[in-house]
C-alpha positions as a printed NumPy array, in Angstrom:
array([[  0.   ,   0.   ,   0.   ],
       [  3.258,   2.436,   0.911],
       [  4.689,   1.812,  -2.504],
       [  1.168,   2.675,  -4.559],
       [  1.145,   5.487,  -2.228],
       [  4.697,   6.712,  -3.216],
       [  4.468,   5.98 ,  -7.189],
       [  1.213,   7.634,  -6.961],
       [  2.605,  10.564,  -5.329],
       [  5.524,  10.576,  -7.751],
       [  2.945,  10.465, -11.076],
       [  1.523,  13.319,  -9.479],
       [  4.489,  15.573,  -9.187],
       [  5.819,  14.435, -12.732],
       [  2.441,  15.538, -14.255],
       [  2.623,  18.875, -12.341],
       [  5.872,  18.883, -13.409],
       [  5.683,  18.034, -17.028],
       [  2.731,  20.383, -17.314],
       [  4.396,  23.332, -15.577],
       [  7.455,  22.888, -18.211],
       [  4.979,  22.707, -21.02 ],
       [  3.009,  26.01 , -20.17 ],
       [  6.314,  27.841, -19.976],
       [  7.306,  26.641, -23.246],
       [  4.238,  27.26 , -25.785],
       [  3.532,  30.694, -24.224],
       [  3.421,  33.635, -25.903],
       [  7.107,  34.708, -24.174],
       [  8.309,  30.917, -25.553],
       [ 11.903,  32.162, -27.542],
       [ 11.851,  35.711, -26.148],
       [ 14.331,  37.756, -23.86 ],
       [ 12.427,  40.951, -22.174],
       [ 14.061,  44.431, -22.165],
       [ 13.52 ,  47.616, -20.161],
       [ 14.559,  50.917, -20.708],
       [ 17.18 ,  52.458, -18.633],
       [ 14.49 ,  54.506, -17.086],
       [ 11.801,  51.518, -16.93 ],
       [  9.504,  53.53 , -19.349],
       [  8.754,  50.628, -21.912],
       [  9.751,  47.213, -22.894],
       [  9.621,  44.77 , -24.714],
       [ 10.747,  41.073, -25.69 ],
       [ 13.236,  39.767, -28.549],
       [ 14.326,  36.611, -29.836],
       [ 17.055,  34.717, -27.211],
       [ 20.57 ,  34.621, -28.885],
       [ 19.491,  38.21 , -30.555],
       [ 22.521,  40.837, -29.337],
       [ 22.589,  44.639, -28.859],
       [ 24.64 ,  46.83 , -30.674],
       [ 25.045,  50.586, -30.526],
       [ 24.984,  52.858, -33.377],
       [ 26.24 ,  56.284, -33.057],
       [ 23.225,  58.594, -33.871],
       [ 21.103,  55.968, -34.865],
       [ 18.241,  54.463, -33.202],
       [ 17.864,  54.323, -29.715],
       [ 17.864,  50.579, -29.841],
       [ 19.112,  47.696, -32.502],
       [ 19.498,  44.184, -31.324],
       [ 20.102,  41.893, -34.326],
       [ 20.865,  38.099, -34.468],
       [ 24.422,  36.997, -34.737],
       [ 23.758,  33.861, -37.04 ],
       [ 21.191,  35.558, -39.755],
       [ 22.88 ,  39.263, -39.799],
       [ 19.965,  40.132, -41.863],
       [ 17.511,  39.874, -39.158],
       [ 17.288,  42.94 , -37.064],
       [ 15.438,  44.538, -34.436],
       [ 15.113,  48.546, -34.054],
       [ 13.682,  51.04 , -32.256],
       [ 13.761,  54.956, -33.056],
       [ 12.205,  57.695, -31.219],
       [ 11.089,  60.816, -32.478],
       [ 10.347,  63.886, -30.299],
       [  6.677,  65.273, -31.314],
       [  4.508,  68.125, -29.894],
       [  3.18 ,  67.413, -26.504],
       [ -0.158,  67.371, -28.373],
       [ -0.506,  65.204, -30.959],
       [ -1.523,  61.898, -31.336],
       [ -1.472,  59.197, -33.281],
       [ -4.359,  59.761, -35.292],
       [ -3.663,  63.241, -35.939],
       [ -0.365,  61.905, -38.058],
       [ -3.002,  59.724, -40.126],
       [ -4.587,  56.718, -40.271],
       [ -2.381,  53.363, -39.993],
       [ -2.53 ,  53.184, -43.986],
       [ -1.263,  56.909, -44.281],
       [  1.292,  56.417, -41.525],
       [  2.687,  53.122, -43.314],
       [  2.329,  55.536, -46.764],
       [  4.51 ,  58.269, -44.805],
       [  7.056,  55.705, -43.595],
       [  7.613,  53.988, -46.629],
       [  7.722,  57.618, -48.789],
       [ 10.064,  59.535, -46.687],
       [ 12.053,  56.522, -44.937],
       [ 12.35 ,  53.747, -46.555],
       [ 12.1  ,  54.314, -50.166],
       [ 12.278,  57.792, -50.585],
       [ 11.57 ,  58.82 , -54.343],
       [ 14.818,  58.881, -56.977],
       [ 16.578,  55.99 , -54.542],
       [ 17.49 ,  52.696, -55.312],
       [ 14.623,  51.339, -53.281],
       [ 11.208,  50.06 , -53.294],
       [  8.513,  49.56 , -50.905],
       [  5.346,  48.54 , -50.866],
       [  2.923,  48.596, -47.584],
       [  1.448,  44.699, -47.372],
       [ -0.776,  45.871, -44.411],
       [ -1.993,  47.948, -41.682],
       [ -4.038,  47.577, -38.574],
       [ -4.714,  49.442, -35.487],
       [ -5.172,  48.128, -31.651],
       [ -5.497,  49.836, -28.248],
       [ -3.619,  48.521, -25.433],
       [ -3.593,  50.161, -21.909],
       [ -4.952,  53.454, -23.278],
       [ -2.481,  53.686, -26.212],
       [ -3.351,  53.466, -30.396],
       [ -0.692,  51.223, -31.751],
       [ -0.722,  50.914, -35.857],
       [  1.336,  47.652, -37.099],
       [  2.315,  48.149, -40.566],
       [  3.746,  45.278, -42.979],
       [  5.716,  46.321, -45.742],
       [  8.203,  44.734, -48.172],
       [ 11.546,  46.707, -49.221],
       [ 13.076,  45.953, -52.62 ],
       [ 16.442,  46.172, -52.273],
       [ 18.981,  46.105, -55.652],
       [ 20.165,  42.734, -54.28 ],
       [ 17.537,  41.295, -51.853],
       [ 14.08 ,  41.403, -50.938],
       [ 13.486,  42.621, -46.815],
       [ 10.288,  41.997, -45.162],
       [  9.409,  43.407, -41.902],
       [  6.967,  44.945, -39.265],
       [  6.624,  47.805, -37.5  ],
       [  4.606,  49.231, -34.933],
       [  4.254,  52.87 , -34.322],
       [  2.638,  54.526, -31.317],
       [  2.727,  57.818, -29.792],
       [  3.769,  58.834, -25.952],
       [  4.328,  62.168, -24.004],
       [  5.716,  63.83 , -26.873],
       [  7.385,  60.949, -28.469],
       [  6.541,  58.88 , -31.747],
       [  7.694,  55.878, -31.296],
       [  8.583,  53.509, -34.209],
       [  9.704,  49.805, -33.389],
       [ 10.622,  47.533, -36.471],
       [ 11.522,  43.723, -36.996],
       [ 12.628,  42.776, -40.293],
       [ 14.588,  39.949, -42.317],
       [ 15.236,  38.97 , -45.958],
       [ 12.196,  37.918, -48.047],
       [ 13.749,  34.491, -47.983],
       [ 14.13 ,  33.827, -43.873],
       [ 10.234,  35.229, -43.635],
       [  8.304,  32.283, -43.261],
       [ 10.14 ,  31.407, -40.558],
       [ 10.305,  34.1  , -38.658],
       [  6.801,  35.642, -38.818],
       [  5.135,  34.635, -36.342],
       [  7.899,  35.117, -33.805],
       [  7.888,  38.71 , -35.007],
       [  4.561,  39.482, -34.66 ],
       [  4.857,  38.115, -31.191],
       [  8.022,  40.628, -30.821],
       [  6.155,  44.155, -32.589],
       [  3.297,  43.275, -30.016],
       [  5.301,  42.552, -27.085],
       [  6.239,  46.558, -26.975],
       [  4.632,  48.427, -24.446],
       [  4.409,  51.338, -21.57 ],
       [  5.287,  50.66 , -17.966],
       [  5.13 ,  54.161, -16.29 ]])
């Protein structure tokens, strides 16, 4: 009766065990590092083995990962009026429209753009628009997402992207990354 008791008990703590570990792992954080601001302002996650690297008056953030160079991770900030919002810059179409005409493939470059898709969402008081939009390059296609949201005086513009060919395996652990940003104080 002792031993049932004991193999019974030990089932029960490998289940809780094996269930635990298996919640952890298919979670929406599943692959993902977090990161906070110096001044705990926002966050948000990136893909583990991803490194950060500093560019001299570039944006305030780029992590990038060290085995597909091509896949990068950026975040600039932009200093705005204390009042405006998002929707007074446009709607997500127009703001993709803007980003894609005066930063990424500004007219007479060697670049191409073309917006794939736009949405909106509201998260603790805030209008996010995520924007999808493929970048002909001379040499390479680049897909990636951004999401672009507007706080205190700040536009905020945080992009994933990755070459046309890596894509498929990467989207959905982007869109989990372009959501993931977000406001703490």
């Amino acid at each position: 009766m002792r031993n049932l008791m004991k193999s019974s008990l030990r089932f029960v703590v490998l289940l809780v065990i094996a269930l635990f570990i298996g919640a952890c792992s298919s979670g929406v954080t599943a692959g993902l590092e977090a990161f906070q601001s110096n001044d705990g302002r926002y966050g948000f996650f990136y893909p583990t083995g991803w490194t950060r690297i500093n560019i001299q008056d570039g944006p305030e953030v780029v992590f990038h990962d060290l085995i597909n160079s091509d896949e990068t991770l950026s975040l600039v900030v932009s200093d705005l009026s204390n009042d405006i919002e998002l929707k007074n810059i446009g709607s997500p179409e127009e703001v993709g429209e803007k980003m894609i005409n005066d930063l990424l493939a500004p007219s007479g470059g060697d670049r191409q753009a073309e917006l794939i898709d736009t949405s909106s969402r509201e998260v603790d008081g805030h209008i996010f628009y995520d924007i999808e939009y493929l970048i002909h390059l001379p040499e390479k296609d680049r897909h990636e997402l951004a999401t672009v949201v507007v706080d205190r005086g700040s536009l905020f513009s945080f992009a994933a992207g990755t070459n046309e060919i890596r894509w498929n395996k990467v989207e959905n652990i982007f869109k989990r990354v372009i959501s993931s940003f977000s406001f703490f104080i």
